[in-house]
XYZ file of C-alpha atoms in Angstrom:
644
model
C 0.095 0.041 0.154
C 0.985 3.398 -0.628
C 0.624 7.059 0.862
C 1.019 8.359 -2.608
C 4.086 10.203 -2.252
C 6.002 9.413 -5.315
C 6.094 11.053 -8.740
C 3.281 11.357 -11.290
C 3.114 9.224 -14.448
C 5.604 6.341 -13.222
C 5.058 2.649 -13.915
C 2.214 1.291 -11.821
C 1.034 4.647 -10.639
C -2.082 6.490 -11.276
C -1.469 9.321 -13.867
C -3.601 11.714 -12.057
C -2.399 11.361 -8.406
C 0.968 9.733 -8.537
C -0.126 7.187 -6.126
C 0.770 3.372 -6.265
C -1.967 1.128 -7.638
C -1.499 -1.308 -4.611
C -4.202 -3.812 -5.352
C -3.471 -4.393 -9.008
C -2.272 -7.933 -8.399
C -5.308 -8.569 -6.378
C -8.331 -8.444 -8.860
C -7.416 -5.014 -10.090
C -8.863 -3.012 -6.996
C -6.911 0.144 -6.479
C -6.014 0.738 -2.874
C -4.422 3.327 -0.580
C -3.714 3.869 3.138
C -4.088 7.100 4.808
C -4.594 8.649 8.311
C -7.176 11.118 7.279
C -9.317 11.002 4.241
C -11.257 14.201 3.292
C -14.292 13.803 0.867
C -14.792 17.070 -0.901
C -12.505 20.010 -1.980
C -14.324 23.153 -1.266
C -13.331 25.533 1.455
C -14.157 23.085 4.421
C -12.418 20.079 2.834
C -9.324 22.044 1.942
C -9.017 23.745 5.248
C -9.512 20.436 7.079
C -6.954 18.573 4.968
C -4.392 21.347 5.468
C -5.121 21.080 9.168
C -4.695 17.357 9.316
C -1.421 17.574 7.283
C 0.233 20.254 9.357
C -0.753 17.955 12.423
C 1.303 15.250 10.903
C -1.439 13.036 9.415
C -1.198 11.204 6.074
C -3.851 12.962 4.414
C -5.925 12.613 1.068
C -8.483 14.920 -0.591
C -11.120 13.176 -2.696
C -13.387 15.260 -4.929
C -16.143 14.497 -7.564
C -15.097 17.420 -9.641
C -11.663 19.003 -10.471
C -9.714 20.788 -7.699
C -10.727 24.434 -7.703
C -14.263 23.973 -8.977
C -15.841 23.688 -5.605
C -19.094 25.443 -4.995
C -17.408 27.621 -2.455
C -17.048 30.042 -5.122
C -20.714 30.740 -5.063
C -20.167 32.579 -1.760
C -19.360 35.790 -3.240
C -20.069 38.508 -0.750
C -17.452 37.704 2.071
C -16.379 36.053 5.153
C -18.317 37.337 8.350
C -15.628 38.032 10.992
C -15.821 40.407 13.858
C -12.368 42.009 13.098
C -13.524 45.581 14.040
C -11.851 47.142 10.803
C -15.010 49.353 10.039
C -16.601 49.384 13.374
C -14.448 49.086 16.386
C -17.445 48.402 18.426
C -17.681 45.132 16.621
C -16.662 42.016 18.586
C -17.303 38.258 18.972
C -20.224 38.686 21.273
C -22.143 40.921 18.878
C -21.438 38.341 15.904
C -22.553 35.471 18.077
C -25.699 37.368 19.002
C -26.525 38.156 15.468
C -25.809 34.488 14.316
C -28.281 33.168 17.063
C -30.928 35.525 16.332
C -30.565 35.147 12.565
C -31.037 31.286 13.148
C -34.120 32.061 15.581
C -32.283 30.762 18.399
C -32.246 27.097 17.220
C -28.439 27.223 16.615
C -25.971 25.065 18.561
C -24.813 27.783 20.928
C -21.388 26.232 21.244
C -20.849 26.112 17.328
C -22.064 29.714 16.906
C -19.660 30.725 19.823
C -16.661 29.193 18.311
C -17.247 30.442 14.939
C -17.775 34.010 16.301
C -14.510 33.852 18.283
C -12.197 32.112 15.745
C -13.339 33.612 12.403
C -11.125 36.648 12.651
C -7.922 34.443 13.162
C -8.962 32.242 10.400
C -9.311 35.281 7.998
C -5.856 36.608 8.852
C -4.557 33.175 8.248
C -5.943 33.375 4.678
C -4.256 36.663 4.243
C -0.872 35.225 5.481
C -1.368 32.515 2.622
C -1.680 34.904 -0.006
C -5.544 36.066 -0.133
C -5.661 39.634 -1.439
C -8.526 41.231 0.329
C -9.975 44.727 -0.523
C -8.614 47.348 1.757
C -9.962 50.196 3.880
C -8.569 53.744 3.536
C -6.230 52.795 6.507
C -4.960 49.660 4.639
C -6.809 47.185 6.811
C -8.937 44.401 5.301
C -12.121 46.055 4.233
C -15.488 44.919 5.574
C -18.903 45.189 4.118
C -22.564 45.073 5.328
C -24.776 41.960 4.941
C -28.232 41.063 5.937
C -28.435 40.246 9.532
C -25.241 41.635 10.772
C -25.442 44.617 13.151
C -22.030 45.926 11.836
C -20.111 45.786 8.400
C -18.001 42.772 9.004
C -17.780 40.800 5.937
C -14.076 40.579 4.640
C -14.229 40.746 0.863
C -12.603 40.390 -2.465
C -15.186 42.456 -4.587
C -17.837 40.089 -5.288
C -15.470 37.022 -5.697
C -14.556 36.296 -2.140
C -15.279 32.495 -2.430
C -13.118 32.309 -5.449
C -10.315 34.010 -3.864
C -10.653 31.839 -0.814
C -10.562 28.529 -2.952
C -7.500 29.705 -4.931
C -5.605 30.507 -1.677
C -6.529 27.143 0.075
C -5.843 25.297 -3.171
C -2.451 26.917 -3.458
C -1.720 26.002 0.014
C -2.615 22.370 -0.474
C -0.575 21.954 -3.429
C 2.301 23.713 -1.774
C 2.129 21.279 1.045
C 1.980 18.236 -1.181
C -1.355 16.827 0.023
C -2.518 13.931 -2.310
C -5.676 14.831 -4.311
C -7.884 12.301 -6.017
C -9.950 14.404 -8.643
C -13.081 13.276 -10.447
C -13.283 10.245 -7.935
C -16.769 9.577 -6.271
C -17.050 8.126 -2.787
C -20.174 5.756 -2.625
C -19.572 4.036 0.673
C -17.980 4.632 4.139
C -16.799 1.493 5.847
C -17.694 0.937 9.375
C -15.944 -1.983 11.319
C -15.389 -3.145 14.737
C -12.614 -1.280 16.728
C -9.842 -3.689 17.805
C -9.508 -1.921 21.140
C -13.116 -1.035 22.269
C -15.088 -3.376 20.015
C -17.271 -0.635 19.104
C -18.110 0.375 15.689
C -15.522 2.794 13.917
C -14.715 4.145 10.641
C -12.272 1.866 8.675
C -12.188 3.459 5.236
C -14.065 4.460 2.125
C -15.018 3.061 -1.255
C -15.405 4.810 -4.552
C -14.708 4.939 -8.253
C -12.894 6.995 -10.854
C -15.582 8.812 -12.806
C -13.454 8.690 -16.059
C -12.635 4.879 -16.139
C -15.288 3.555 -13.648
C -12.492 1.820 -11.888
C -12.949 1.059 -8.221
C -10.696 2.341 -5.586
C -10.654 1.693 -1.704
C -9.176 4.004 1.015
C -8.119 2.211 4.184
C -8.351 5.059 6.830
C -9.582 5.287 10.443
C -10.969 8.583 9.823
C -13.214 10.119 7.095
C -14.127 14.114 7.043
C -17.304 14.652 4.994
C -17.120 18.095 3.321
C -19.405 17.442 0.403
C -21.641 20.477 0.576
C -25.334 20.563 0.104
C -28.395 19.030 -1.329
C -29.706 21.628 -3.994
C -29.982 19.268 -6.936
C -33.097 17.747 -5.294
C -34.852 20.939 -6.236
C -35.625 22.225 -9.690
C -34.591 25.849 -9.230
C -31.372 26.119 -7.429
C -28.082 28.025 -7.348
C -26.245 24.764 -6.571
C -24.057 22.998 -9.093
C -24.268 19.456 -10.205
C -22.141 18.188 -7.462
C -24.697 19.044 -4.650
C -26.481 15.735 -4.347
C -26.497 15.156 -0.595
C -23.553 12.716 -0.766
C -22.199 13.462 2.740
C -25.691 13.503 4.270
C -26.542 10.078 2.774
C -22.933 8.471 3.522
C -23.269 9.554 7.232
C -26.620 8.182 7.525
C -25.797 4.740 6.022
C -22.821 4.674 8.342
C -25.175 5.104 11.232
C -24.913 8.851 11.914
C -27.859 11.291 12.399
C -28.942 14.403 10.671
C -30.601 17.486 12.285
C -32.456 20.455 11.123
C -33.105 18.898 7.687
C -36.368 20.991 7.412
C -34.479 24.097 7.148
C -33.823 24.874 3.563
C -32.398 28.386 2.873
C -33.957 29.905 -0.391
C -31.676 32.572 -1.248
C -33.884 35.802 -2.047
C -32.003 36.725 -5.167
C -31.409 34.257 -7.861
C -31.762 35.077 -11.699
C -34.985 34.238 -13.295
C -34.134 34.792 -16.924
C -33.173 33.471 -19.305
C -34.409 29.817 -18.392
C -30.850 28.355 -18.844
C -29.625 30.339 -16.025
C -32.651 30.281 -13.765
C -31.695 29.930 -10.174
C -27.986 31.269 -10.632
C -27.107 33.301 -7.557
C -27.104 36.997 -7.583
C -24.945 37.970 -4.537
C -26.376 39.679 -1.456
C -23.666 42.236 -1.963
C -25.878 43.945 -4.411
C -28.185 44.856 -1.423
C -25.313 45.563 0.986
C -23.962 48.063 -1.353
C -27.332 50.025 -1.854
C -29.553 47.837 -4.226
C -33.298 47.991 -3.467
C -36.214 45.585 -4.116
C -38.988 46.799 -6.208
C -42.296 45.173 -7.519
C -43.822 45.599 -11.042
C -45.637 48.736 -9.935
C -42.253 50.333 -8.954
C -42.943 50.194 -5.309
C -39.948 49.391 -2.686
C -42.233 46.842 -1.002
C -39.843 45.524 1.816
C -41.157 48.011 4.288
C -44.510 46.080 4.111
C -42.737 42.878 5.479
C -40.697 43.833 8.492
C -41.413 41.351 11.267
C -41.937 42.251 14.862
C -38.588 40.451 15.793
C -36.577 42.854 13.865
C -38.540 46.037 13.953
C -36.437 47.754 16.599
C -33.405 47.750 14.372
C -34.898 48.202 10.829
C -35.871 51.428 9.120
C -39.490 51.986 8.450
C -39.268 54.847 6.114
C -37.399 55.125 2.808
C -35.822 58.278 4.023
C -34.279 56.510 7.215
C -33.293 53.577 5.184
C -31.341 55.776 2.650
C -29.720 57.709 5.322
C -28.355 54.561 6.805
C -25.810 54.270 4.065
C -24.162 57.470 4.916
C -24.789 57.551 8.755
C -25.220 54.078 10.186
C -24.973 55.309 13.825
C -27.924 57.267 13.831
C -30.174 55.368 11.363
C -31.687 52.045 11.124
C -30.852 49.468 8.555
C -32.802 49.026 5.328
C -35.452 46.345 5.241
C -33.700 44.849 2.164
C -30.917 43.930 4.651
C -33.311 41.825 6.810
C -32.090 37.836 7.073
C -32.497 35.935 3.895
C -35.589 33.941 5.110
C -37.689 37.060 5.712
C -36.632 38.568 2.161
C -37.322 35.477 0.423
C -40.729 35.125 1.968
C -41.508 38.803 1.036
C -40.604 38.350 -2.629
C -42.609 35.177 -2.873
C -45.591 36.917 -1.462
C -45.272 39.928 -3.925
C -44.900 37.328 -6.972
C -47.982 35.437 -5.916
C -50.090 38.535 -5.394
C -49.361 39.362 -9.040
C -47.012 42.180 -8.649
C -44.004 40.286 -10.197
C -41.829 40.984 -13.258
C -42.647 39.732 -16.743
C -40.457 36.587 -16.147
C -42.026 35.772 -12.831
C -39.553 37.510 -10.384
C -39.115 40.977 -8.922
C -36.587 43.818 -9.651
C -33.277 44.368 -7.885
C -32.248 47.817 -8.682
C -28.814 49.368 -8.048
C -28.503 50.966 -11.241
C -30.569 54.289 -10.054
C -28.615 54.201 -6.778
C -25.017 54.031 -7.624
C -22.758 55.221 -10.385
C -21.513 52.686 -13.186
C -18.082 53.043 -11.863
C -18.981 52.131 -8.174
C -20.869 49.071 -9.493
C -18.152 47.867 -11.833
C -15.692 48.143 -9.028
C -17.773 46.584 -6.168
C -19.738 44.051 -8.131
C -17.591 42.948 -11.185
C -18.826 39.348 -11.252
C -22.484 40.494 -11.228
C -22.009 42.969 -14.060
C -20.480 40.313 -16.278
C -22.864 37.641 -15.240
C -25.845 39.709 -16.191
C -24.224 41.260 -19.228
C -23.117 38.018 -20.844
C -26.106 35.619 -19.586
C -28.994 37.848 -19.696
C -28.007 40.928 -21.998
C -28.540 43.281 -19.115
C -26.472 46.006 -18.163
C -27.009 46.363 -14.297
C -25.482 49.778 -14.427
C -28.275 51.020 -16.519
C -31.349 48.908 -15.699
C -32.588 46.628 -12.858
C -32.118 42.910 -12.643
C -35.004 40.360 -12.397
C -34.561 37.993 -9.556
C -36.398 35.547 -7.389
C -35.906 32.939 -4.608
C -33.732 30.075 -5.491
C -32.796 26.880 -3.359
C -29.368 27.837 -2.061
C -28.380 26.188 1.101
C -29.302 23.663 3.810
C -28.979 24.559 7.495
C -29.377 20.835 8.301
C -26.749 18.298 8.117
C -24.904 15.671 10.153
C -25.092 16.047 13.947
C -21.767 16.601 15.315
C -19.807 17.523 18.287
C -19.358 21.304 18.442
C -15.766 21.225 19.335
C -14.410 18.396 17.206
C -17.068 18.017 14.397
C -17.163 14.268 15.137
C -20.504 12.500 14.488
C -22.086 9.669 16.585
C -19.753 7.233 14.436
C -16.288 7.155 15.752
C -13.684 8.582 13.147
C -16.533 10.104 11.019
C -16.526 13.904 10.950
C -18.490 16.391 8.951
C -17.846 19.975 8.167
C -19.259 22.855 6.117
C -22.737 22.562 4.750
C -23.065 18.809 5.189
C -22.779 19.213 8.944
C -25.827 20.777 10.954
C -26.352 22.868 14.105
C -24.274 25.974 13.600
C -26.728 27.972 11.547
C -29.945 26.949 13.381
C -32.979 27.660 11.241
C -31.481 30.299 9.051
C -28.002 30.925 7.965
C -26.737 34.661 7.932
C -24.929 35.578 4.566
C -21.147 35.567 5.219
C -21.334 32.923 7.990
C -20.719 30.119 5.557
C -17.113 30.989 4.482
C -16.216 31.482 8.131
C -17.877 28.159 9.200
C -15.716 26.502 6.482
C -12.547 27.708 7.758
C -13.100 27.503 11.565
C -14.664 24.044 11.535
C -12.464 22.680 8.805
C -9.574 23.443 10.866
C -11.224 21.892 14.131
C -12.109 18.748 12.163
C -8.631 18.239 10.775
C -6.997 18.625 13.981
C -9.407 16.391 15.940
C -9.217 13.599 13.202
C -5.456 13.625 13.205
C -5.284 13.388 17.129
C -7.778 10.501 17.045
C -5.718 8.648 14.094
C -2.556 9.168 15.841
C -3.957 7.773 19.186
C -4.705 4.480 17.585
C -1.411 3.453 16.839
C -1.293 0.113 15.080
C -4.866 -0.651 16.429
C -6.691 0.702 13.410
C -10.018 -0.650 12.583
C -9.812 -2.930 9.597
C -12.183 -2.981 6.446
C -14.187 -6.191 6.203
C -13.450 -7.511 2.705
C -17.085 -8.725 2.411
C -18.064 -4.926 2.716
C -15.774 -4.207 -0.216
C -17.465 -6.750 -2.430
C -21.011 -5.594 -1.353
C -20.149 -2.044 -2.197
C -18.915 -3.104 -5.565
C -22.082 -4.938 -6.301
C -24.255 -2.038 -5.231
C -22.473 0.439 -7.486
C -22.826 -1.913 -10.376
C -26.429 -2.920 -9.918
C -27.934 -0.323 -12.373
C -26.009 -2.270 -15.176
C -27.746 -5.517 -14.299
C -31.399 -4.176 -14.809
C -33.404 -5.299 -17.760
C -35.949 -2.851 -19.144
C -35.745 -0.376 -16.479
C -36.055 3.427 -16.147
C -33.677 6.201 -17.149
C -32.493 7.822 -13.899
C -32.765 11.201 -15.541
C -36.442 10.931 -15.620
C -36.696 10.074 -12.108
C -34.486 12.877 -11.196
C -36.499 15.261 -13.089
C -39.696 14.186 -11.416
C -38.140 14.416 -7.924
C -36.972 17.852 -8.599
C -40.443 19.079 -9.697
C -42.000 17.252 -6.682
C -39.779 18.907 -4.141
C -40.038 22.461 -5.881
C -43.880 22.174 -5.801
C -44.428 20.427 -2.514
C -41.504 21.047 -0.208
C -40.631 24.565 -1.372
C -40.476 28.078 0.151
C -44.138 27.922 1.508
C -45.152 24.471 2.871
C -48.598 22.981 3.588
C -49.054 19.743 5.598
C -51.149 18.098 3.056
C -48.669 18.788 0.340
C -45.740 17.449 2.490
C -47.658 14.223 2.943
C -48.241 14.137 -0.790
C -44.441 14.636 -1.311
C -43.707 11.630 0.991
C -45.942 9.437 -0.919
C -44.240 10.662 -4.132
C -40.795 9.980 -2.821
C -41.790 6.435 -1.897
C -42.847 5.944 -5.513
C -39.524 7.452 -6.667
C -37.663 5.011 -4.431
C -39.520 2.100 -6.180
C -38.798 3.486 -9.580
C -34.976 3.756 -8.686
C -34.869 0.042 -7.688
C -34.988 -0.434 -11.378
C -32.861 2.170 -12.893
C -31.292 1.245 -16.070
C -27.866 2.256 -17.162
C -26.704 1.859 -20.759
C -23.222 1.499 -21.971
C -20.051 0.807 -20.053
C -18.456 2.258 -16.873
C -16.258 4.738 -18.814
C -17.534 8.225 -19.187
C -20.970 7.162 -18.050
C -22.893 10.154 -16.664
C -26.034 8.100 -16.537
C -24.364 5.711 -14.129
C -23.084 8.700 -12.071
C -26.619 9.879 -11.676
C -28.045 6.629 -10.707
C -25.597 6.507 -7.820
C -26.216 10.107 -6.848
C -30.151 9.592 -7.005
C -29.691 7.249 -3.971
C -28.331 10.000 -1.915
C -30.965 12.502 -3.336
C -33.761 10.437 -2.321
C -32.429 9.733 1.258
C -31.973 13.331 1.778
C -35.377 14.378 0.151
C -37.159 11.958 2.524
C -35.364 13.502 5.415
C -36.332 16.960 4.450
C -39.815 16.287 3.922
C -40.337 14.147 6.962
C -38.836 16.700 9.194
C -40.851 19.526 7.429
C -44.281 17.588 8.054
C -43.228 17.142 11.723
C -42.326 20.628 12.555
C -45.851 22.343 13.062
C -44.491 25.957 13.035
C -42.824 28.536 10.858
C -39.144 29.419 11.824
C -36.420 30.522 9.661
C -35.942 28.674 6.412
C -39.105 26.521 7.218
C -42.463 28.267 6.565
C -45.863 26.477 6.997
C -48.809 28.039 5.529
C -51.006 25.956 8.028
C -48.669 26.814 11.078
C -47.865 30.564 10.193
C -46.610 31.281 13.855
C -43.280 30.709 15.485
C -44.081 28.433 18.407
C -41.790 28.802 21.524
C -42.193 25.103 22.492
C -40.624 24.226 19.001
C -37.712 26.551 19.796
C -36.462 24.094 22.453
C -35.916 21.009 20.288
C -34.268 19.795 17.037
C -35.592 17.226 14.917
C -33.187 14.230 14.190
C -33.394 11.662 11.382
C -31.725 8.205 11.010
C -32.046 5.396 8.488
C -34.431 2.696 9.627
C -32.697 -0.563 10.777
C -33.260 -2.196 7.228
C -31.893 0.797 5.419
C -35.120 1.351 3.349
C -36.452 4.546 4.957
C -36.064 7.422 7.146
C -37.135 7.533 10.898
C -37.527 10.698 12.864
C -37.415 11.564 16.726
C -37.182 14.898 18.853
C -34.199 15.871 20.734
C -33.735 18.659 23.228
C -31.816 21.656 22.089
C -28.567 22.119 23.960
C -29.019 24.694 26.758
C -27.005 27.776 26.549
C -24.969 28.670 29.525
C -26.246 31.703 31.557
C -23.283 33.895 30.804
C -24.225 33.887 27.078
C -27.888 34.509 27.619
C -27.174 37.979 28.839
C -26.424 39.045 25.245
C -30.079 38.657 24.526
C -31.583 40.685 27.388
C -33.733 43.605 26.309
C -31.287 45.712 28.616
C -28.010 44.640 26.970
C -26.421 47.410 25.101
C -25.963 45.409 21.866
C -29.626 45.583 20.759
C -33.321 45.616 21.635
C -34.010 41.799 21.471
C -37.502 40.352 21.638
C -38.276 36.840 22.767
C -39.221 34.136 19.998
C -42.813 34.521 21.369
C -42.923 37.994 19.996
C -42.412 36.736 16.450
C -45.394 35.682 14.190
């Protein structure tokens, strides 16, 4: 076996990674040994791998796509970190409070605390590694305003922050010589009995090269899931093709739990025209830099949708909202900068009321508010995106936008400090972990989340692996054969159904029945539909061979999408209230009783379905609750009972 340290293209080595093809003599199964295997090469995966490598672990990164093509690039606006470069009054306590309130107090308080405390250091680390942030007049890292944040705290690189972050982390990983397995999909995580405790623990992972279809096994006592989200279960999404819930499903099949899966963030602003780019993200930075929302009648409608929970700090007149941009100390924030769930619901209501644009969205206007030079400097990606894809000049005319499935707050239930799941040796970070964002994520908190918890997971996984010594769990060879049979099953079907048809029907069903506004009867209907999709998926037929076969890739991805979709629908049906990214038309109020518990889902014992149970929310220490008292200097905060 090999740790893949030799040169590329040598005899008996894979030309992409330089790793020795250790299993060639034994049936052609490629095999590698590592201490830490990271699945996913976005911000979370790269940061976890860097941490593990620097802590002394033999580390591998495995990604479905090419290195550098991760979905992290879609986080354009910035990294939320209380650095105080624009507002010296900002600190981690304010950021913590904003995060908890944005998540409607359903966050794992410890994760929110750690994130707020450690994000500034992680940002400075990026700068040390070569990230080129925009600067203030004093030469400090510039920070911009974003929805839900009291102060301007998003460290940014124009509207291309995620891209700069990926470039920096990728360069660091390459510089350190970390092994990367590109265009390689993991289909199973192996769990075996620990030789020391006898309890179930991670032993490795199984996957295949997307190019050749050849199978590959990783012997490793730790696996860090950093696979991102679930957006491809929905018809209209900002997410790319990789986001099929792989990490969520892998964790469940290994025995871990998911929490908060009912909370899906529909980003308020996605492109609606032309159809080929429907759902493509329009960064919140447009609103942070002065853009306003208007309906087809030209009305700036967000003033009609300010919830009680945020009235104390939100401007209720156009004059005050506009004055805020020049004098933030003496004016309240514009309603366009309310948290994303509030803005998305308002836009949805305007469209349903018949006040939408010709293409079924609403208008986002920055052209009448800022000079062309300002827009091109601050929002270069948005300018080019609309010019090239929609033939719209955003310096001269408004954009047509509407809500798009963007982010899942739910994910693998993990320990806040280490990111380890209930399965020993299995960790989850980034969008595929749950708890940090509660019922709604604030813009900018995703990139900080990736950095803070990526490092923590890499450190924790390395410490565990080193502590095992030679007593590492061993992969059961029968499990390898079972994984191989499962992956090849679609080729054995006679006269089955095309996986693309099933995926299209699933996406339409999730869009129609489990979308931005939900109804109990529709959620029940969605679960019936998902059961039917599961039956159809048993007879998915894949034509051709394993090489270059996108139909086969989708057939494997669909298994994950169906597990995740059932988890979302079951949790959404069970939560009989509206909170954050979960809006029930039949239960429109936020119920304080539901604010004390999470909904947890697991696979059933036979692995054929999803079961759900309630679990108490971790209790916040008393010293942290003082930040939410009405008398606290940070804000006038109402209790959850006051929000309807």
